[in-house]
Short mmCIF file of N, CA and C in Angstrom, two decimals:
data_model
loop_
_atom_site.label_atom_id
_atom_site.label_comp_id
_atom_site.label_asym_id
_atom_site.label_seq_id
_atom_site.Cartn_x
_atom_site.Cartn_y
_atom_site.Cartn_z
N MET R 1 66.97 13.16 90.08
CA MET R 1 66.80 13.05 88.65
C MET R 1 67.93 13.80 87.96
N THR R 2 68.45 13.22 86.92
CA THR R 2 69.53 13.86 86.18
C THR R 2 68.94 14.72 85.10
N GLY R 3 69.73 15.65 84.62
CA GLY R 3 69.27 16.54 83.59
C GLY R 3 69.38 15.96 82.20
N ARG R 4 69.81 14.73 82.10
CA ARG R 4 70.02 14.11 80.80
C ARG R 4 68.73 13.43 80.33
N PRO R 5 68.26 13.73 79.12
CA PRO R 5 67.04 13.07 78.64
C PRO R 5 67.32 11.61 78.28
N LYS R 6 66.28 10.79 78.44
CA LYS R 6 66.42 9.38 78.07
C LYS R 6 66.42 9.26 76.56
N THR R 7 67.31 8.44 76.07
CA THR R 7 67.38 8.24 74.62
C THR R 7 67.19 6.77 74.31
N ALA R 8 66.71 6.54 73.16
CA ALA R 8 66.54 5.15 72.71
C ALA R 8 67.92 4.57 72.43
N PRO R 9 68.08 3.26 72.63
CA PRO R 9 69.38 2.65 72.33
C PRO R 9 69.73 2.83 70.87
N LYS R 10 71.02 2.94 70.62
CA LYS R 10 71.49 3.13 69.24
C LYS R 10 71.21 1.88 68.42
N LYS R 11 70.78 2.09 67.22
CA LYS R 11 70.58 0.98 66.29
C LYS R 11 71.74 0.99 65.33
N THR R 12 72.26 -0.17 65.05
CA THR R 12 73.35 -0.24 64.09
C THR R 12 72.77 -0.49 62.72
N ALA R 13 73.40 0.09 61.76
CA ALA R 13 72.94 -0.08 60.39
C ALA R 13 73.20 -1.51 59.94
N THR R 14 72.22 -2.09 59.28
CA THR R 14 72.37 -3.45 58.75
C THR R 14 72.01 -3.44 57.28
N LYS R 15 72.58 -4.37 56.59
CA LYS R 15 72.26 -4.53 55.18
C LYS R 15 70.90 -5.20 55.06
N ALA R 16 70.24 -5.01 53.97
CA ALA R 16 68.93 -5.61 53.76
C ALA R 16 69.01 -7.13 53.74
N ASN R 17 70.15 -7.68 53.35
CA ASN R 17 70.29 -9.13 53.24
C ASN R 17 70.60 -9.80 54.57
N ASP R 18 71.01 -9.03 55.59
CA ASP R 18 71.37 -9.63 56.87
C ASP R 18 70.15 -10.26 57.52
N THR R 19 70.35 -11.42 58.13
CA THR R 19 69.28 -12.06 58.86
C THR R 19 69.77 -12.38 60.25
N VAL R 20 68.84 -12.54 61.14
CA VAL R 20 69.19 -12.83 62.52
C VAL R 20 69.18 -14.34 62.75
N SER R 21 68.71 -15.08 61.79
CA SER R 21 68.62 -16.53 61.96
C SER R 21 69.99 -17.17 62.01
N ALA R 22 69.99 -18.47 62.13
CA ALA R 22 71.24 -19.23 62.25
C ALA R 22 72.14 -18.96 61.06
N PRO R 23 73.45 -19.01 61.28
CA PRO R 23 74.38 -18.78 60.18
C PRO R 23 74.25 -19.87 59.13
N ALA R 24 74.67 -19.54 57.93
CA ALA R 24 74.62 -20.51 56.84
C ALA R 24 75.51 -21.70 57.19
N PRO R 25 75.09 -22.91 56.78
CA PRO R 25 75.90 -24.07 57.12
C PRO R 25 77.27 -23.98 56.47
N HIS R 26 78.25 -24.46 57.20
CA HIS R 26 79.62 -24.47 56.72
C HIS R 26 79.77 -25.54 55.65
N THR R 27 80.32 -25.17 54.51
CA THR R 27 80.59 -26.15 53.46
C THR R 27 81.98 -26.70 53.68
N PRO R 28 82.09 -27.99 54.02
CA PRO R 28 83.41 -28.56 54.31
C PRO R 28 84.27 -28.70 53.07
N ALA R 29 85.56 -28.75 53.28
CA ALA R 29 86.50 -28.97 52.18
C ALA R 29 86.37 -30.41 51.70
N LEU R 30 86.51 -30.60 50.42
CA LEU R 30 86.40 -31.94 49.82
C LEU R 30 87.78 -32.55 49.66
N PRO R 31 87.92 -33.83 49.75
CA PRO R 31 86.91 -34.84 50.07
C PRO R 31 86.61 -34.85 51.56
N VAL R 32 85.38 -35.28 51.89
CA VAL R 32 84.95 -35.37 53.29
C VAL R 32 84.17 -36.67 53.47
N THR R 33 84.35 -37.29 54.63
CA THR R 33 83.64 -38.53 54.95
C THR R 33 82.74 -38.29 56.15
N PHE R 34 81.48 -38.69 56.01
CA PHE R 34 80.53 -38.61 57.11
C PHE R 34 80.23 -40.04 57.55
N ARG R 35 80.32 -40.28 58.85
CA ARG R 35 79.95 -41.59 59.39
C ARG R 35 79.56 -41.40 60.85
N PRO R 36 78.69 -42.27 61.35
CA PRO R 36 78.29 -42.16 62.76
C PRO R 36 79.40 -42.71 63.66
N THR R 37 80.38 -41.90 63.99
CA THR R 37 81.58 -42.38 64.67
C THR R 37 81.31 -42.96 66.04
N ARG R 38 80.42 -42.36 66.80
CA ARG R 38 80.13 -42.90 68.13
C ARG R 38 79.46 -44.27 68.02
N THR R 39 78.49 -44.39 67.14
CA THR R 39 77.83 -45.67 66.92
C THR R 39 78.83 -46.70 66.43
N ARG R 40 79.69 -46.30 65.53
CA ARG R 40 80.71 -47.20 64.99
C ARG R 40 81.65 -47.67 66.10
N ALA R 41 82.07 -46.77 66.96
CA ALA R 41 82.96 -47.14 68.07
C ALA R 41 82.29 -48.13 69.01
N VAL R 42 81.01 -47.90 69.31
CA VAL R 42 80.28 -48.82 70.18
C VAL R 42 80.16 -50.19 69.52
N LEU R 43 79.83 -50.23 68.24
CA LEU R 43 79.67 -51.51 67.54
C LEU R 43 80.98 -52.28 67.45
N LEU R 44 82.06 -51.60 67.09
CA LEU R 44 83.34 -52.30 66.94
C LEU R 44 83.89 -52.76 68.29
N THR R 45 83.71 -51.94 69.32
CA THR R 45 84.15 -52.34 70.66
C THR R 45 83.34 -53.54 71.15
N SER R 46 82.04 -53.50 70.92
CA SER R 46 81.18 -54.62 71.32
C SER R 46 81.55 -55.88 70.56
N ALA R 47 81.83 -55.75 69.27
CA ALA R 47 82.21 -56.92 68.46
C ALA R 47 83.48 -57.56 69.00
N ALA R 48 84.48 -56.74 69.29
CA ALA R 48 85.75 -57.27 69.80
C ALA R 48 85.56 -57.90 71.18
N ALA R 49 84.84 -57.22 72.07
CA ALA R 49 84.63 -57.74 73.42
C ALA R 49 83.84 -59.04 73.40
N MET R 50 82.81 -59.09 72.57
CA MET R 50 82.00 -60.30 72.49
C MET R 50 82.80 -61.47 71.91
N PHE R 51 83.58 -61.20 70.87
CA PHE R 51 84.39 -62.26 70.28
C PHE R 51 85.39 -62.81 71.29
N VAL R 52 86.08 -61.92 71.98
CA VAL R 52 87.07 -62.36 72.98
C VAL R 52 86.38 -63.13 74.10
N ALA R 53 85.27 -62.62 74.62
CA ALA R 53 84.57 -63.28 75.73
C ALA R 53 84.07 -64.67 75.33
N MET R 54 83.47 -64.79 74.17
CA MET R 54 82.95 -66.09 73.74
C MET R 54 84.08 -67.07 73.45
N THR R 55 85.17 -66.59 72.89
CA THR R 55 86.32 -67.46 72.61
C THR R 55 86.95 -67.95 73.91
N VAL R 56 87.16 -67.04 74.85
CA VAL R 56 87.74 -67.43 76.15
C VAL R 56 86.81 -68.40 76.87
N MET R 57 85.50 -68.12 76.82
CA MET R 57 84.54 -69.01 77.46
C MET R 57 84.60 -70.42 76.86
N SER R 58 84.68 -70.48 75.55
CA SER R 58 84.72 -71.80 74.90
C SER R 58 85.99 -72.57 75.27
N LEU R 59 87.08 -71.86 75.46
CA LEU R 59 88.34 -72.51 75.82
C LEU R 59 88.38 -72.91 77.30
N LEU R 60 87.65 -72.19 78.15
CA LEU R 60 87.66 -72.48 79.58
C LEU R 60 86.67 -73.58 79.98
N LEU R 61 85.65 -73.78 79.19
CA LEU R 61 84.67 -74.83 79.51
C LEU R 61 85.26 -76.19 79.17
N GLU R 62 85.58 -76.95 80.19
CA GLU R 62 86.26 -78.24 79.99
C GLU R 62 85.35 -79.31 79.42
N THR R 63 84.05 -79.14 79.57
CA THR R 63 83.12 -80.17 79.11
C THR R 63 82.89 -80.13 77.60
N LEU R 64 83.35 -79.09 76.93
CA LEU R 64 83.13 -78.98 75.48
C LEU R 64 84.16 -79.81 74.72
N SER R 65 83.68 -80.43 73.65
CA SER R 65 84.59 -81.15 72.76
C SER R 65 85.26 -80.16 71.82
N GLY R 66 86.20 -80.62 71.04
CA GLY R 66 86.89 -79.75 70.08
C GLY R 66 85.94 -79.15 69.06
N GLY R 67 84.98 -79.94 68.57
CA GLY R 67 84.00 -79.45 67.60
C GLY R 67 83.08 -78.41 68.20
N GLU R 68 82.69 -78.64 69.45
CA GLU R 68 81.82 -77.67 70.13
C GLU R 68 82.57 -76.35 70.36
N ARG R 69 83.83 -76.46 70.73
CA ARG R 69 84.63 -75.24 70.90
C ARG R 69 84.76 -74.48 69.58
N GLY R 70 85.01 -75.24 68.53
CA GLY R 70 85.13 -74.62 67.21
C GLY R 70 83.84 -73.92 66.79
N SER R 71 82.69 -74.57 67.05
CA SER R 71 81.42 -73.95 66.68
C SER R 71 81.14 -72.73 67.56
N PHE R 72 81.56 -72.78 68.82
CA PHE R 72 81.43 -71.62 69.71
C PHE R 72 82.21 -70.43 69.15
N ILE R 73 83.45 -70.68 68.74
CA ILE R 73 84.31 -69.63 68.20
C ILE R 73 83.78 -69.14 66.85
N LEU R 74 83.28 -70.07 66.03
CA LEU R 74 82.69 -69.69 64.75
C LEU R 74 81.46 -68.80 64.96
N MET R 75 80.63 -69.16 65.95
CA MET R 75 79.45 -68.35 66.25
C MET R 75 79.87 -66.96 66.75
N ALA R 76 80.92 -66.89 67.55
CA ALA R 76 81.43 -65.59 68.02
C ALA R 76 81.91 -64.75 66.84
N ALA R 77 82.59 -65.39 65.90
CA ALA R 77 83.06 -64.67 64.70
C ALA R 77 81.88 -64.19 63.87
N LEU R 78 80.84 -65.00 63.77
CA LEU R 78 79.65 -64.62 63.01
C LEU R 78 78.96 -63.41 63.65
N PHE R 79 78.77 -63.44 64.96
CA PHE R 79 78.16 -62.30 65.66
C PHE R 79 79.02 -61.05 65.50
N ALA R 80 80.32 -61.19 65.66
CA ALA R 80 81.23 -60.05 65.50
C ALA R 80 81.16 -59.51 64.07
N GLY R 81 81.07 -60.42 63.10
CA GLY R 81 80.95 -60.00 61.70
C GLY R 81 79.70 -59.18 61.44
N VAL R 82 78.59 -59.56 62.06
CA VAL R 82 77.35 -58.80 61.91
C VAL R 82 77.52 -57.39 62.49
N LEU R 83 78.15 -57.29 63.65
CA LEU R 83 78.38 -55.96 64.25
C LEU R 83 79.33 -55.12 63.40
N VAL R 84 80.33 -55.74 62.82
CA VAL R 84 81.25 -55.02 61.93
C VAL R 84 80.49 -54.55 60.69
N LEU R 85 79.59 -55.38 60.16
CA LEU R 85 78.77 -55.00 59.00
C LEU R 85 77.89 -53.81 59.35
N LEU R 86 77.33 -53.80 60.55
CA LEU R 86 76.49 -52.68 60.98
C LEU R 86 77.29 -51.39 61.14
N SER R 87 78.60 -51.50 61.31
CA SER R 87 79.44 -50.30 61.48
C SER R 87 79.96 -49.76 60.15
N ARG R 88 79.60 -50.39 59.05
CA ARG R 88 80.13 -50.05 57.72
C ARG R 88 79.61 -48.75 57.11
N PRO R 89 78.37 -48.32 57.36
CA PRO R 89 77.82 -47.17 56.64
C PRO R 89 78.66 -45.90 56.75
N LYS R 90 78.77 -45.22 55.60
CA LYS R 90 79.46 -43.93 55.53
C LYS R 90 79.05 -43.23 54.25
N VAL R 91 79.37 -41.96 54.17
CA VAL R 91 79.13 -41.15 52.98
C VAL R 91 80.44 -40.44 52.68
N VAL R 92 80.93 -40.59 51.46
CA VAL R 92 82.17 -39.92 51.05
C VAL R 92 81.81 -38.95 49.92
N ALA R 93 82.06 -37.67 50.17
CA ALA R 93 81.78 -36.64 49.17
C ALA R 93 83.11 -36.12 48.63
N ASP R 94 83.17 -36.00 47.29
CA ASP R 94 84.36 -35.43 46.65
C ASP R 94 83.91 -34.46 45.56
N ASP R 95 84.83 -34.00 44.76
CA ASP R 95 84.52 -32.99 43.74
C ASP R 95 83.51 -33.47 42.70
N THR R 96 83.46 -34.76 42.42
CA THR R 96 82.60 -35.26 41.36
C THR R 96 81.26 -35.79 41.85
N GLY R 97 81.13 -36.05 43.15
CA GLY R 97 79.87 -36.58 43.65
C GLY R 97 79.99 -37.20 45.02
N VAL R 98 79.08 -38.12 45.28
CA VAL R 98 78.95 -38.74 46.60
C VAL R 98 78.93 -40.25 46.45
N THR R 99 79.65 -40.94 47.33
CA THR R 99 79.57 -42.39 47.42
C THR R 99 78.86 -42.72 48.72
N VAL R 100 77.72 -43.41 48.60
CA VAL R 100 76.94 -43.82 49.76
C VAL R 100 77.20 -45.29 50.01
N VAL R 101 77.74 -45.61 51.18
CA VAL R 101 78.01 -46.99 51.56
C VAL R 101 77.03 -47.34 52.67
N ASN R 102 76.07 -48.23 52.37
CA ASN R 102 75.14 -48.70 53.38
C ASN R 102 75.59 -50.08 53.84
N LEU R 103 74.73 -50.86 54.44
CA LEU R 103 75.15 -52.14 55.02
C LEU R 103 75.82 -53.06 54.01
N THR R 104 75.13 -53.35 52.92
CA THR R 104 75.69 -54.30 51.94
C THR R 104 75.87 -53.69 50.56
N ALA R 105 75.43 -52.47 50.37
CA ALA R 105 75.48 -51.87 49.04
C ALA R 105 76.30 -50.58 49.06
N ARG R 106 76.88 -50.28 47.91
CA ARG R 106 77.63 -49.05 47.70
C ARG R 106 77.07 -48.43 46.42
N ARG R 107 76.78 -47.13 46.48
CA ARG R 107 76.24 -46.45 45.30
C ARG R 107 76.95 -45.13 45.10
N ARG R 108 77.37 -44.90 43.88
CA ARG R 108 78.06 -43.67 43.49
C ARG R 108 77.05 -42.75 42.81
N LEU R 109 76.97 -41.50 43.27
CA LEU R 109 76.05 -40.52 42.71
C LEU R 109 76.82 -39.28 42.27
N ALA R 110 76.49 -38.77 41.10
CA ALA R 110 77.02 -37.47 40.68
C ALA R 110 76.24 -36.40 41.44
N TRP R 111 76.85 -35.24 41.65
CA TRP R 111 76.17 -34.17 42.38
C TRP R 111 74.84 -33.81 41.73
N ALA R 112 74.78 -33.83 40.40
CA ALA R 112 73.56 -33.44 39.70
C ALA R 112 72.40 -34.39 39.97
N GLU R 113 72.68 -35.61 40.42
CA GLU R 113 71.61 -36.57 40.72
C GLU R 113 70.92 -36.29 42.05
N ILE R 114 71.55 -35.51 42.91
CA ILE R 114 71.00 -35.26 44.25
C ILE R 114 70.18 -33.98 44.22
N LEU R 115 68.87 -34.12 44.41
CA LEU R 115 68.00 -32.95 44.40
C LEU R 115 67.85 -32.35 45.79
N ARG R 116 67.81 -33.19 46.81
CA ARG R 116 67.56 -32.70 48.15
C ARG R 116 68.13 -33.66 49.19
N VAL R 117 68.58 -33.11 50.30
CA VAL R 117 69.07 -33.88 51.45
C VAL R 117 68.07 -33.67 52.58
N ASN R 118 67.46 -34.76 53.06
CA ASN R 118 66.42 -34.66 54.08
C ASN R 118 66.79 -35.40 55.36
N LEU R 119 66.58 -34.76 56.49
CA LEU R 119 66.64 -35.40 57.80
C LEU R 119 65.53 -34.76 58.62
N ARG R 120 64.36 -35.38 58.55
CA ARG R 120 63.19 -34.84 59.24
C ARG R 120 63.12 -35.41 60.66
N PRO R 121 62.41 -34.75 61.55
CA PRO R 121 62.26 -35.28 62.91
C PRO R 121 61.69 -36.70 62.86
N GLY R 122 62.31 -37.60 63.57
CA GLY R 122 61.86 -38.99 63.61
C GLY R 122 62.49 -39.89 62.57
N ASP R 123 63.16 -39.33 61.57
CA ASP R 123 63.83 -40.16 60.56
C ASP R 123 65.00 -40.89 61.21
N PRO R 124 65.19 -42.18 60.86
CA PRO R 124 66.31 -42.92 61.43
C PRO R 124 67.65 -42.55 60.81
N TRP R 125 67.61 -41.94 59.63
CA TRP R 125 68.83 -41.53 58.94
C TRP R 125 68.46 -40.54 57.85
N VAL R 126 69.45 -40.02 57.17
CA VAL R 126 69.24 -39.06 56.09
C VAL R 126 68.70 -39.78 54.86
N PHE R 127 67.88 -39.09 54.10
CA PHE R 127 67.40 -39.59 52.81
C PHE R 127 67.80 -38.58 51.74
N LEU R 128 68.25 -39.09 50.60
CA LEU R 128 68.56 -38.24 49.45
C LEU R 128 67.44 -38.39 48.44
N ASP R 129 66.83 -37.28 48.03
CA ASP R 129 65.87 -37.30 46.93
C ASP R 129 66.67 -37.18 45.65
N LEU R 130 66.48 -38.15 44.75
CA LEU R 130 67.30 -38.23 43.54
C LEU R 130 66.53 -37.78 42.31
N SER R 131 67.27 -37.43 41.28
CA SER R 131 66.68 -36.91 40.04
C SER R 131 65.85 -37.95 39.30
N ASP R 132 66.03 -39.24 39.59
CA ASP R 132 65.22 -40.27 38.93
C ASP R 132 63.89 -40.50 39.64
N GLY R 133 63.58 -39.69 40.66
CA GLY R 133 62.32 -39.79 41.36
C GLY R 133 62.35 -40.71 42.57
N THR R 134 63.48 -41.33 42.84
CA THR R 134 63.59 -42.23 43.99
C THR R 134 64.23 -41.51 45.17
N SER R 135 64.21 -42.19 46.29
CA SER R 135 64.83 -41.68 47.50
C SER R 135 65.82 -42.73 47.99
N LEU R 136 67.02 -42.31 48.35
CA LEU R 136 68.06 -43.23 48.79
C LEU R 136 68.36 -43.00 50.27
N PRO R 137 68.20 -44.06 51.10
CA PRO R 137 68.59 -43.90 52.51
C PRO R 137 70.10 -43.82 52.64
N VAL R 138 70.56 -42.95 53.52
CA VAL R 138 71.99 -42.76 53.76
C VAL R 138 72.26 -43.09 55.22
N LEU R 139 72.62 -44.34 55.48
CA LEU R 139 72.83 -44.79 56.85
C LEU R 139 74.08 -44.20 57.49
N GLY R 140 74.91 -43.57 56.69
CA GLY R 140 76.13 -42.97 57.21
C GLY R 140 75.90 -41.71 58.02
N ILE R 141 74.69 -41.14 57.95
CA ILE R 141 74.33 -39.99 58.77
C ILE R 141 73.04 -40.37 59.48
N GLN R 142 73.16 -40.73 60.75
CA GLN R 142 72.00 -41.16 61.53
C GLN R 142 72.03 -40.55 62.92
N PRO R 143 70.88 -40.08 63.38
CA PRO R 143 70.84 -39.39 64.67
C PRO R 143 70.78 -40.30 65.89
N GLY R 144 70.91 -41.59 65.73
CA GLY R 144 70.79 -42.54 66.83
C GLY R 144 71.45 -42.10 68.12
N ILE R 145 72.77 -42.15 68.21
CA ILE R 145 73.48 -41.80 69.44
C ILE R 145 73.90 -40.33 69.41
N GLY R 146 74.33 -39.83 68.26
CA GLY R 146 74.84 -38.46 68.15
C GLY R 146 73.94 -37.58 67.31
N LYS R 147 72.80 -37.15 67.88
CA LYS R 147 71.83 -36.37 67.11
C LYS R 147 72.39 -35.04 66.62
N ALA R 148 73.10 -34.33 67.48
CA ALA R 148 73.65 -33.02 67.09
C ALA R 148 74.63 -33.17 65.94
N ARG R 149 75.46 -34.20 66.00
CA ARG R 149 76.42 -34.43 64.92
C ARG R 149 75.70 -34.80 63.62
N ALA R 150 74.66 -35.63 63.72
CA ALA R 150 73.91 -36.03 62.53
C ALA R 150 73.27 -34.82 61.87
N ILE R 151 72.73 -33.91 62.66
CA ILE R 151 72.12 -32.71 62.10
C ILE R 151 73.19 -31.84 61.44
N ARG R 152 74.33 -31.70 62.10
CA ARG R 152 75.44 -30.92 61.54
C ARG R 152 75.93 -31.54 60.23
N ASP R 153 76.08 -32.88 60.20
CA ASP R 153 76.53 -33.57 58.99
C ASP R 153 75.50 -33.45 57.87
N ALA R 154 74.22 -33.55 58.22
CA ALA R 154 73.16 -33.41 57.20
C ALA R 154 73.18 -32.00 56.61
N LYS R 155 73.38 -31.00 57.45
CA LYS R 155 73.47 -29.61 56.95
C LYS R 155 74.68 -29.45 56.03
N ALA R 156 75.80 -30.04 56.41
CA ALA R 156 77.01 -29.93 55.59
C ALA R 156 76.81 -30.63 54.25
N LEU R 157 76.20 -31.82 54.26
CA LEU R 157 75.95 -32.53 53.00
C LEU R 157 74.96 -31.75 52.14
N ARG R 158 73.95 -31.14 52.77
CA ARG R 158 73.00 -30.33 52.02
C ARG R 158 73.70 -29.13 51.40
N ALA R 159 74.59 -28.48 52.16
CA ALA R 159 75.32 -27.33 51.62
C ALA R 159 76.19 -27.75 50.44
N LEU R 160 76.83 -28.91 50.55
CA LEU R 160 77.64 -29.42 49.43
C LEU R 160 76.78 -29.70 48.21
N ALA R 161 75.61 -30.32 48.43
CA ALA R 161 74.72 -30.63 47.31
C ALA R 161 74.23 -29.35 46.64
N GLU R 162 73.94 -28.34 47.44
CA GLU R 162 73.47 -27.08 46.87
C GLU R 162 74.59 -26.33 46.16
N THR R 163 75.81 -26.50 46.62
CA THR R 163 76.96 -25.83 46.01
C THR R 163 77.40 -26.51 44.72
N HIS R 164 77.45 -27.84 44.73
CA HIS R 164 78.02 -28.59 43.61
C HIS R 164 77.01 -29.14 42.62
N GLY R 165 75.75 -29.20 42.99
CA GLY R 165 74.80 -29.84 42.09
C GLY R 165 73.53 -29.05 41.95
N THR R 166 72.45 -29.78 41.77
CA THR R 166 71.15 -29.16 41.59
C THR R 166 70.39 -29.14 42.90
N GLY R 167 71.08 -29.21 44.02
CA GLY R 167 70.45 -29.32 45.32
C GLY R 167 69.81 -28.05 45.84
N ALA R 168 69.78 -26.98 45.06
CA ALA R 168 69.14 -25.76 45.53
C ALA R 168 67.66 -26.03 45.74
N ASP R 169 67.07 -25.31 46.67
CA ASP R 169 65.66 -25.53 46.97
C ASP R 169 64.82 -25.32 45.73
N SER R 170 63.88 -26.23 45.56
CA SER R 170 62.94 -26.13 44.45
C SER R 170 61.57 -25.87 45.04
N PRO R 171 60.59 -25.44 44.23
CA PRO R 171 59.26 -25.20 44.76
C PRO R 171 58.73 -26.47 45.42
N GLY R 172 58.15 -26.32 46.58
CA GLY R 172 57.60 -27.47 47.29
C GLY R 172 58.62 -28.27 48.06
N ALA R 173 59.85 -27.80 48.11
CA ALA R 173 60.89 -28.54 48.82
C ALA R 173 60.60 -28.53 50.31
N THR R 174 60.84 -29.65 50.94
CA THR R 174 60.62 -29.77 52.37
C THR R 174 61.93 -29.61 53.09
N ARG R 175 61.97 -28.69 54.02
CA ARG R 175 63.18 -28.49 54.82
C ARG R 175 63.01 -29.26 56.12
N ASP R 176 64.11 -29.69 56.69
CA ASP R 176 64.04 -30.41 57.96
C ASP R 176 64.39 -29.49 59.11
N ASN R 177 64.44 -30.08 60.31
CA ASN R 177 64.79 -29.29 61.48
C ASN R 177 66.28 -29.19 61.66
N GLY R 178 67.05 -29.83 60.80
CA GLY R 178 68.51 -29.84 60.94
C GLY R 178 69.11 -29.02 59.96
#
């Protein structure tokens, strides 16, 4: 036994405001674009591969007439177009607000219109609660293939909304897991 008494480990002084929880979300520099890049890459690669495969197939099948080949290629272009359309969603945030681009629609929102950014467990994409009482789906941030990235992007968009608009938590606000 040593002659040294046991001492409690040293405690470091902390400020009253310090928390042990996760660090505050990083607010990205503006302008910033959020999009599901992995999903987009899969969709665009599939569109190109399918178009090439169907076109080559139509040209190699000797029993097809010219019209049938043309309709085969047209159908390949139509399928590829649908996949390209599915890869369109994105969110662009700048100093004045947010542009939400979904499949066929584009909507411009001022920061003050965005009350809350939600991505709850099980949601297919982010939803924006708006000042007019409606909710807008934001397909540009979706946890499908890249869940960690979607959560990070949702946190960044929430931080931007809270910094630039009225997105600060209000009574009864629901926070998500991201």
